[in-house]
XYZ file of C-alpha atoms in Angstrom:
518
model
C -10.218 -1.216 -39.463
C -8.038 -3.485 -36.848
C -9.997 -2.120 -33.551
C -8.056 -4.989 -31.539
C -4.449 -4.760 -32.943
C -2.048 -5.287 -30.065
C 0.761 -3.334 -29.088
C 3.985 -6.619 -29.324
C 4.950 -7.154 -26.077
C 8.877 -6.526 -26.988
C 7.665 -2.981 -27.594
C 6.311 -2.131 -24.401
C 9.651 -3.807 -22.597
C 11.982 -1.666 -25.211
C 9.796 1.454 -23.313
C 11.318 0.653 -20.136
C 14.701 2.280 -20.227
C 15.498 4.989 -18.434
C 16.008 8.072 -20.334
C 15.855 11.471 -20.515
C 12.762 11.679 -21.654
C 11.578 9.013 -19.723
C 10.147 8.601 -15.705
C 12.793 8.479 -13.556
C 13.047 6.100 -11.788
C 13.114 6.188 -8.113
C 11.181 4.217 -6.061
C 12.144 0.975 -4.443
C 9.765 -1.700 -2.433
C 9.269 -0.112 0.484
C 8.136 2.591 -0.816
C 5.956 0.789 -3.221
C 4.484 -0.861 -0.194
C 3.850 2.310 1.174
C 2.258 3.765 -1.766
C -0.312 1.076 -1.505
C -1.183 1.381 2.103
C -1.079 4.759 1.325
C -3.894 4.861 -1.164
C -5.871 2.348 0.281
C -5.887 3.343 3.570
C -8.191 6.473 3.303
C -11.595 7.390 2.629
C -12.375 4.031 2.203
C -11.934 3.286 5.672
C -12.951 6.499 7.511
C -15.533 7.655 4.931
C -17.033 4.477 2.351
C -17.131 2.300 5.770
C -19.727 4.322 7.434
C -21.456 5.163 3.944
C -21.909 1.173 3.275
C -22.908 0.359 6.676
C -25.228 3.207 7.050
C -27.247 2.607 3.935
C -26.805 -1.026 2.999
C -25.238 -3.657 5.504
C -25.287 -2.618 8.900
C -22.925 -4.498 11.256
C -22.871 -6.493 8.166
C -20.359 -4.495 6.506
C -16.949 -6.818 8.024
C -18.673 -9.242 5.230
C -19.144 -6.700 2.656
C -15.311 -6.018 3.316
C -14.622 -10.220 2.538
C -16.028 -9.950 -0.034
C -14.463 -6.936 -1.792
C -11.171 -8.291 -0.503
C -11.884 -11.116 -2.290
C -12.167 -9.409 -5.401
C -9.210 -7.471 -5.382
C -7.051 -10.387 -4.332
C -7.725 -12.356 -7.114
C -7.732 -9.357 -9.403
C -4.231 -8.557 -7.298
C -2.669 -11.857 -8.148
C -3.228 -10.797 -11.880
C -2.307 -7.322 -11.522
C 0.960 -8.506 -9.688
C 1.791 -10.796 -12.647
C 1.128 -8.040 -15.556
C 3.141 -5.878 -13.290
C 6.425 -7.663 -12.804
C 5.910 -8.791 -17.063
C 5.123 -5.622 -18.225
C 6.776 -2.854 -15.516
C 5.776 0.618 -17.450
C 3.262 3.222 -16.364
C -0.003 2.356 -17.620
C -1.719 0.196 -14.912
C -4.545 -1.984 -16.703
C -4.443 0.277 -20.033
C -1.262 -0.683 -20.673
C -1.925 -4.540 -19.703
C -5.280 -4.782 -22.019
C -3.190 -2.908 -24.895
C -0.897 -6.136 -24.873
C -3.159 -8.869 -24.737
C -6.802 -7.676 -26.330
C -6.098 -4.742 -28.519
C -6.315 -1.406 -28.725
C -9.798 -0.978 -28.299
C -10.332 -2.433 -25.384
C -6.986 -0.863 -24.086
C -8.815 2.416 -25.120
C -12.016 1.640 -22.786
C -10.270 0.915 -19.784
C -7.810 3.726 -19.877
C -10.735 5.568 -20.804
C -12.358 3.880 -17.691
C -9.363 4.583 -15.410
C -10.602 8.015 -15.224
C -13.479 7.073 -13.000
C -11.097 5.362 -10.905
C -8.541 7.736 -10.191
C -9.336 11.226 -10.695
C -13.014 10.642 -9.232
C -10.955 8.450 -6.580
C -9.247 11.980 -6.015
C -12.552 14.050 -6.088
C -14.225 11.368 -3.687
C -11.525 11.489 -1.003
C -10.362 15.094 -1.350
C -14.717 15.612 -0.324
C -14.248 13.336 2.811
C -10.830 15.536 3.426
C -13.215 18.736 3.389
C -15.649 17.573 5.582
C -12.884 16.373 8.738
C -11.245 19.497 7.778
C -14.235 21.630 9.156
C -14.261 19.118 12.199
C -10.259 20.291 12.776
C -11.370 23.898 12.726
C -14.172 22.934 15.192
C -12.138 20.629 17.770
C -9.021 23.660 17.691
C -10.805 26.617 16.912
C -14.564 26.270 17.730
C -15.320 27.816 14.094
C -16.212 25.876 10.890
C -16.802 27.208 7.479
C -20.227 27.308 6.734
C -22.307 24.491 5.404
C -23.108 26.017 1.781
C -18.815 26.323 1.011
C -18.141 22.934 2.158
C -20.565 20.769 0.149
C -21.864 20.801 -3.311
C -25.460 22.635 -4.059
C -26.963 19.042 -4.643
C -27.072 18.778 -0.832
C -28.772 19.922 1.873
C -28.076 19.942 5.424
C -29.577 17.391 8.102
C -27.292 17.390 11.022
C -28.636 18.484 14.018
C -25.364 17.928 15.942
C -23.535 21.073 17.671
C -22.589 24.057 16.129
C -24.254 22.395 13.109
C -27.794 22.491 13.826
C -28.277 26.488 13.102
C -27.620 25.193 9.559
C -30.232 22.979 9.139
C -32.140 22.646 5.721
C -28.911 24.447 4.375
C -28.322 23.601 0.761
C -24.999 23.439 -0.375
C -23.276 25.742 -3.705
C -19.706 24.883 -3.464
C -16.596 22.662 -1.346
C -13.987 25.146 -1.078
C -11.265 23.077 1.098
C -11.539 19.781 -1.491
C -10.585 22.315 -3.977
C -7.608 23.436 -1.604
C -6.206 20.314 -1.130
C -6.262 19.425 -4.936
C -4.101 22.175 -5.360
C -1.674 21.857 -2.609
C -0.854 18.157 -3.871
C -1.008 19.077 -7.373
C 2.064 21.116 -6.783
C 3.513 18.404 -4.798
C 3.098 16.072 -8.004
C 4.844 18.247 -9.895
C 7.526 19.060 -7.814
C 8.691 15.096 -8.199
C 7.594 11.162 -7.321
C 10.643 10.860 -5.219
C 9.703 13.777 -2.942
C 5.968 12.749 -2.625
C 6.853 9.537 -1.887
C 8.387 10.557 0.938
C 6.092 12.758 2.186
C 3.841 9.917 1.721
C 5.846 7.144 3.576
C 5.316 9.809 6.818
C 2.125 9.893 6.611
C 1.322 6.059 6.182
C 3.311 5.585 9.740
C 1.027 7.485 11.246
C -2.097 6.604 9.614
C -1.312 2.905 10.243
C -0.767 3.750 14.088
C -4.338 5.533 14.185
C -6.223 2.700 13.075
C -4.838 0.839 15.137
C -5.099 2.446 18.034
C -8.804 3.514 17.095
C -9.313 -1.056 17.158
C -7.071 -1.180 20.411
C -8.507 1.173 22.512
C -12.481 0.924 20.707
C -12.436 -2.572 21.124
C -13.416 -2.074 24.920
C -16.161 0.111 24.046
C -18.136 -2.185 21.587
C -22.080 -2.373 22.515
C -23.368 -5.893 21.632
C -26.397 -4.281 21.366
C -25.200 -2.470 17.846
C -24.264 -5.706 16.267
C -27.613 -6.992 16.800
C -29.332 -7.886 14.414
C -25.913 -8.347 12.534
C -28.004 -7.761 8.702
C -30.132 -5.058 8.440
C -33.747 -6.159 8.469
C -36.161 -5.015 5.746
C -38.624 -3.339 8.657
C -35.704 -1.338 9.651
C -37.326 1.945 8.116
C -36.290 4.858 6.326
C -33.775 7.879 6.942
C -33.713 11.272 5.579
C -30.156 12.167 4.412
C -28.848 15.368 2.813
C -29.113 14.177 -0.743
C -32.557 12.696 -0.447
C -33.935 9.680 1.919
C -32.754 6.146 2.524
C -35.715 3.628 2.751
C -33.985 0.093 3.747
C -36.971 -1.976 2.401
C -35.461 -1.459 -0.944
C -34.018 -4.676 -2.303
C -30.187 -3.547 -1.754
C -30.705 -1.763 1.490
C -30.962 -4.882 3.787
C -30.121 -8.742 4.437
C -27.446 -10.223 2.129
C -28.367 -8.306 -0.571
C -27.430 -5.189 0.886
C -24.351 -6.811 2.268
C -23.312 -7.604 -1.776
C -24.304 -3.600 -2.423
C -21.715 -2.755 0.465
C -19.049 -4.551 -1.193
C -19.608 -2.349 -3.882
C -19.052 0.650 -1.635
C -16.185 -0.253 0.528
C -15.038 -1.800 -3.041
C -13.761 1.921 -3.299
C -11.302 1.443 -0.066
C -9.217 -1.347 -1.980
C -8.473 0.662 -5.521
C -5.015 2.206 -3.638
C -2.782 -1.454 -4.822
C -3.979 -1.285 -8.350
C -2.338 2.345 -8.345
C 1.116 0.956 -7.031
C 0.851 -0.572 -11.112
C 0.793 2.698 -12.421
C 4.456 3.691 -10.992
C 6.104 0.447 -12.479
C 8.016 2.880 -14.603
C 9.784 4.554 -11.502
C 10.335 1.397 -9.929
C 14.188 0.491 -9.043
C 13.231 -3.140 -9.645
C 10.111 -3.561 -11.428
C 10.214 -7.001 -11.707
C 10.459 -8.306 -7.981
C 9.227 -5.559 -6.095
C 5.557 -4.627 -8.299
C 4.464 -7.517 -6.920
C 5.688 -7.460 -3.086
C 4.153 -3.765 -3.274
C 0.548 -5.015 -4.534
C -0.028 -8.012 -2.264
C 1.721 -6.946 0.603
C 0.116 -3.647 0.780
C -3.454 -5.667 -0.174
C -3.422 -8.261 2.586
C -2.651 -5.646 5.357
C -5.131 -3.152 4.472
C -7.819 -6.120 4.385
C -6.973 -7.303 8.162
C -6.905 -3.382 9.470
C -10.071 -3.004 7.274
C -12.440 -5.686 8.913
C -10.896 -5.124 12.534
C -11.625 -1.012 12.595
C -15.711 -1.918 10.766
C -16.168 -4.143 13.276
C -15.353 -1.673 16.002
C -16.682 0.898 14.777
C -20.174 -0.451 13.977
C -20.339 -1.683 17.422
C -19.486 2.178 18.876
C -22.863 3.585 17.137
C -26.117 2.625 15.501
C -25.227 2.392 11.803
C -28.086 4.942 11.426
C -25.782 7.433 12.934
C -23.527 7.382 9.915
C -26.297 9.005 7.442
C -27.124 11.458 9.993
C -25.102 13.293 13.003
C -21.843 11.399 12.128
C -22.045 11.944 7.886
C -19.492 14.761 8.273
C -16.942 12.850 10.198
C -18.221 9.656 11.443
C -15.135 8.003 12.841
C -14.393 11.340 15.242
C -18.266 10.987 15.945
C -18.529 7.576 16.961
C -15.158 7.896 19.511
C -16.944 11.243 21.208
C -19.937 9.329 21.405
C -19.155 6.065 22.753
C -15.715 6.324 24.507
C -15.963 8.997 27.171
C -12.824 10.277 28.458
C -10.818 9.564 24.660
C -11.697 12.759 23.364
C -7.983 13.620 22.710
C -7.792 10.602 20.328
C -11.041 12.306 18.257
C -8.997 15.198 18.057
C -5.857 13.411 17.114
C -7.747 11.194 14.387
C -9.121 14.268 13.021
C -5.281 15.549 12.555
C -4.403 12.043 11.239
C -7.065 11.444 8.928
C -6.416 15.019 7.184
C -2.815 13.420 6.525
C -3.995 10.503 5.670
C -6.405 11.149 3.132
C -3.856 13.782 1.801
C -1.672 10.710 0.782
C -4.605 8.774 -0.880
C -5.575 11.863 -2.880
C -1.591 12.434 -3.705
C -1.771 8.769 -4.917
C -4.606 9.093 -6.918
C -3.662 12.445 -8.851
C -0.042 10.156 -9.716
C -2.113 7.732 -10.936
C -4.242 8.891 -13.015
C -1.381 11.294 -14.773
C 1.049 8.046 -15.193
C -2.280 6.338 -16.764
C -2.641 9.358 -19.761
C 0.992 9.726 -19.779
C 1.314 6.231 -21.759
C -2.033 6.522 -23.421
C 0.041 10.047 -24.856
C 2.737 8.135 -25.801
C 1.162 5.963 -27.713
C -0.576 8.806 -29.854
C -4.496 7.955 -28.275
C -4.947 10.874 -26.649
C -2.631 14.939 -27.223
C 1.183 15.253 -26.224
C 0.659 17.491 -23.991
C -0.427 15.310 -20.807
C 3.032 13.262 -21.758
C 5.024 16.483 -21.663
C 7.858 16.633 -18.530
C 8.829 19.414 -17.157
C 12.571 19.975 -17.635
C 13.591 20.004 -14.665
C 11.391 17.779 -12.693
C 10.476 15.212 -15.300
C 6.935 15.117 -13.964
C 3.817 15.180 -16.184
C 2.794 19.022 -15.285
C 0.688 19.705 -17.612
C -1.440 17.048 -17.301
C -1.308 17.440 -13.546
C -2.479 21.299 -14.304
C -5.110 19.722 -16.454
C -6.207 16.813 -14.153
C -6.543 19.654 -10.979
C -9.105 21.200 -13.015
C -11.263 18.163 -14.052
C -10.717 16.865 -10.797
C -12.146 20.208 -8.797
C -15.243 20.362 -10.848
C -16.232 16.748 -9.442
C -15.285 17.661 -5.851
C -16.844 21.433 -5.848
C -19.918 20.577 -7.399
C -20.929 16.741 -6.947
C -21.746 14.830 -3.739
C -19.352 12.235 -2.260
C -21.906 9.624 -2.782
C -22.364 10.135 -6.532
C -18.341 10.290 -7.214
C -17.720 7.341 -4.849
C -20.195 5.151 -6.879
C -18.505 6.370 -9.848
C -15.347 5.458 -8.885
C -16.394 1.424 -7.537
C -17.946 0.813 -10.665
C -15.466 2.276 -12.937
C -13.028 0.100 -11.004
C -14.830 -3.377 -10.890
C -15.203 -2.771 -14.778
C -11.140 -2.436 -15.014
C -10.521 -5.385 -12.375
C -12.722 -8.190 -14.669
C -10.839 -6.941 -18.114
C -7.051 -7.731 -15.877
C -8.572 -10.725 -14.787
C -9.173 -11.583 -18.124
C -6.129 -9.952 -19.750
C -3.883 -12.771 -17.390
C -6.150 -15.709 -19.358
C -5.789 -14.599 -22.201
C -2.243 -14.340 -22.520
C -1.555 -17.459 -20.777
C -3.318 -19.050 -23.535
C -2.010 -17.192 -26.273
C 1.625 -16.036 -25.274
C 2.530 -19.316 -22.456
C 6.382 -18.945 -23.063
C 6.623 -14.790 -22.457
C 9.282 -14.948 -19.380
C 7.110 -14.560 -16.143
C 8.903 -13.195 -12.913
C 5.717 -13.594 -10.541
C 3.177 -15.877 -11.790
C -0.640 -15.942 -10.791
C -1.181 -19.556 -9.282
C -3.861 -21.665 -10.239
C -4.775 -19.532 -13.128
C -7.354 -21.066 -14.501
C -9.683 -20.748 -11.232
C -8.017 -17.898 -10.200
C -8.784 -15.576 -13.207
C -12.450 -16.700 -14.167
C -13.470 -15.973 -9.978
C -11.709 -12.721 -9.407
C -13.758 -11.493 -13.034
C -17.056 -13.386 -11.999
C -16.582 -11.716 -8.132
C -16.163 -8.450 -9.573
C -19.235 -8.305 -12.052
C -21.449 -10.164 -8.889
C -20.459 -6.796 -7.288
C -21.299 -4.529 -10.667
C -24.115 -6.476 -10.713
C -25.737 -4.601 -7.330
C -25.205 -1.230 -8.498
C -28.212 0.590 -8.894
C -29.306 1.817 -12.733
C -27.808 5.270 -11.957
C -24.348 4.101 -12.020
C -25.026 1.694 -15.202
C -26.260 5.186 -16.800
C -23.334 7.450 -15.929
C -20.989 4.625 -16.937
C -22.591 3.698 -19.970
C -22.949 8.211 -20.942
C -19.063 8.073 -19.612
C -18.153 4.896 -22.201
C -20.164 6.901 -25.008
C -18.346 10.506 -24.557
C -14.755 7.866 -24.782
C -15.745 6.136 -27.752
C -16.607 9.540 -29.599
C -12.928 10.703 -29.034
C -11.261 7.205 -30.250
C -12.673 6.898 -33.175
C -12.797 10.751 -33.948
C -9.039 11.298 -32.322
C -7.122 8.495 -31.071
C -7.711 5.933 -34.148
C -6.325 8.295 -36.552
C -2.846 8.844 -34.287
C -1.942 5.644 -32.888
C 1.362 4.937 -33.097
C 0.911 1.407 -33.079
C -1.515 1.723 -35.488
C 0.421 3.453 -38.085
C 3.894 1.477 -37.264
C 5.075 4.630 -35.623
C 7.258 3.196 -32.552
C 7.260 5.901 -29.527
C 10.615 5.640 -27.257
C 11.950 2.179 -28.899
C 15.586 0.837 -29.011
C 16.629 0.060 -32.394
C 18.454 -3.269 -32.222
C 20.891 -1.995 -35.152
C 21.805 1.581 -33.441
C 21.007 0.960 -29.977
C 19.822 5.220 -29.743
C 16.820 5.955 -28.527
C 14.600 6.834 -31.167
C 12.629 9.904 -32.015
């Protein structure tokens, strides 16, 4: 049994032609630029920000930010040269499948799963909870706390129209489940129409943040970013899902900082997903890798800028109590008196905004299975296009469901913590994917190549497992249960259909009769 047999590289190329029953392809750089910033800016920077400073770094958390940055732009350097080489749908799956077998191809599509459709479940949760802060701001109503979080929670906020809901426990979030569905039919309506939709919303977003670091910047209290680590005295803090005591060992001082960059890890996972639509790229080869580092180097200037604002506006306790629910509309009603209109319009903004991430996500994660179909690993159905569309609807049907069960039931903390970990895991296997086949395949024609490779590669892996490193046990044990439940279905499904496997060649170009093959 070959677990490691590698899909030929000429193969995966001959799968890039435009056909009928292929991805159209429609997308050109801006866009793809757009689809990054879209993704990435989101609930990693109005909801992971305030998680990461409120229970791990503090102030601290414009480090924690360097350091996840620094991560993802080594592991974005890789990505960007495995995207230009390789320009199919298939992000990392499709990159490991290539240079260290199927198996390993298997685990991190397997693994992709916890980055994008828990991505989806963690940001469509923060979308719920501004969503009730809309209706409150417009309409002085919100939906009560028990339909708007999951029943593993229970309420703490003491804040406004809140507090008669205190010690509240939660059964199920209605509105995450709304949005899932509005952008699931988006999806499969067509790329080329979300994309736009998505390009409006980035303009916007963009301008928010940046008017939230303009205009906040006045309003920073010194005060807040002192001391700048959190100590270990600091004390403890009763949130909805249990209590935060900061003397644990990654709750303060650098330690915590290197736990944060775990957390806000989550806010950089959006130019990894510009990979997965190499396949409806105009230009796959040149613009991939404009659209992951452009998008990446941005985000990470916007990103340190609005957490070093914003941890100035409010004690970074604040975050796990009054402003949990929408901490970035908090913080401006709090500490910039006479800006309540920009609270309101970030509340409108951020809605739109994390609409785009979640639309992002859902693509994702249905251009990730649609190749693993193709390739016979997993059942035809979530590679079946609709006729008319030539969209992946059935697996976006199938992905709304899995996807709502993790956002209805399951706290944001929980699915966030999912999603960093599963996404570290896929960033050190690219990292070493890029190695590998440097030293194994040197003379495969390279559009964009990753400088310095051999320090480049080895840091961006050994950043990203210093990060997996700080996760707590809980994590390890969902992803190592999550790994288990995959490995079941390859070697009881997947092993016994692969195409590759069995010399069956899916959407290949015969070199004799140029037809595209059944």
């Amino acid at each position: 049994m070959k677990l490691f047999i590698k899909k030929p590289i000429q193969q995966l190329m001959a799968a890039t032609a435009e056909t009928e029953k292929s991805l159209k392809r429609t997308l050109g750089v801006g866009s793809l630029i757009a689809l990054g910033i879209g993704a990435i800016i989101g609930a990693g920077i109005f909801v992971r920000t305030a998680a990461a400073a409120g229970e791990h770094a503090g102030p601290a958390v414009t480090i924690s930010f360097l350091i996840a940055a620094a991560g993802c732009a080594l592991a974005g350097l890789c990505y960007a040269e495995f995207a230009s080489m390789i320009p199919i749908a298939g992000s990392a799956y499709t990159y490991s499948y290539a240079t260290m077998g199927e198996f390993i191809a298997w685990i991190i599509g397997w693994d992709l799963v916890l980055e994008y459709a828990l991505g989806a479940a963690t940001v469509s949760i923060g979308w719920s909870q501004y969503f009730n802060e809309f209706l409150t701001t417009f309409f002085n109503f919100h939906i009560p706390y028990q339909w708007t979080h999951s029943f593993f929670e229970v309420s703490n906020t003491t804040a406004g129209m809140y507090a008669a809901e205190l010690g509240t426990r939660g059964i199920i979030n209605l509105p995450a489940i709304f949005i899932l569905l509005v952008l699931t039919l988006l999806l499969i309506r067509g790329t080329a129409e979300s994309a736009v939709v998505n390009n409006i919303i980035v303009i916007v977003k963009v301008a928010i943040v940046l008017m939230i670091i303009g205009l906040g910047w006045h309003f920073i209290n010194p005060a807040f970013h002192t001391p700048y680590l959190i100590p270990a005295d600091a004390g403890t803090v009763k949130v909805s899902t249990g209590t935060v005591d900061y003397g644990d060992t990654f709750n303060h001082g650098w330690l915590g900082v290197l736990r944060g960059a775990s957390v806000v890890f989550f806010a950089f996972i959006g130019f990894d997903a510009v990979s997965t639509a190499a396949q409806e790229a105009k230009n796959p080869q040149k613009d991939m890798p404009k659209g992951i580092l452009i998008s990446l180097v941005f985000c990470t200037a916007l990103y340190i800028l609005f957490s070093h604002v914003l941890t100035g506006l409010v004690s970074y306790k604040d975050f796990l109590i009054q402003g949990k629910e929408a901490s970035v509309s908090y913080a401006i009603k709090t500490a910039m008196p006479g800006y309540g209109w920009l609270a309101s319009f970030v509340t409108v903004s951020i809605l739109a905004g994390f609409s785009s991430v979640i639309l992002v996500m859902l693509m994702g994660q249905t251009r990730v299975f649609y190749t693993m179909s193709t390739d016979g690993l997993i059942p035809k159905v979530f590679s079946k296009l609709h006729p008319k569309f030539r969209t992946p609807y059935k697996s976006q049907w199938l992905f709304f469901v899995f996807v709502s069960l993790f956002a209805g039931f399951i706290p944001d903390k929980y699915v966030g913590d999912m999603v960093s970990i599963g996404t570290l895991f896929a960033f050190v296997l690219v990292c070493i994917g890029i190695f590998i086949l440097r030293r194994t395949d040197p003379g495969i024609v390279r559009p964009f190549q990753t400088p310095l490779y051999m320090i480049v590669c080895p840091l961006g892996a050994v950043i990203c497992l210093c990060m997996i490193a700080s996760e707590g046990w809980e994590n390890w044990a969902r992803l190592i249960v999550w790994l288990l439940i995959g490995f079941v279905i390859y070697f009881g499904y997947s092993i016994k259909r692969s195409h590759v496997r069995h010399g069956k060649v899916e959407g290949a170009v015969d070199p004799i009769n140029p037809k595209f093959m059944e």
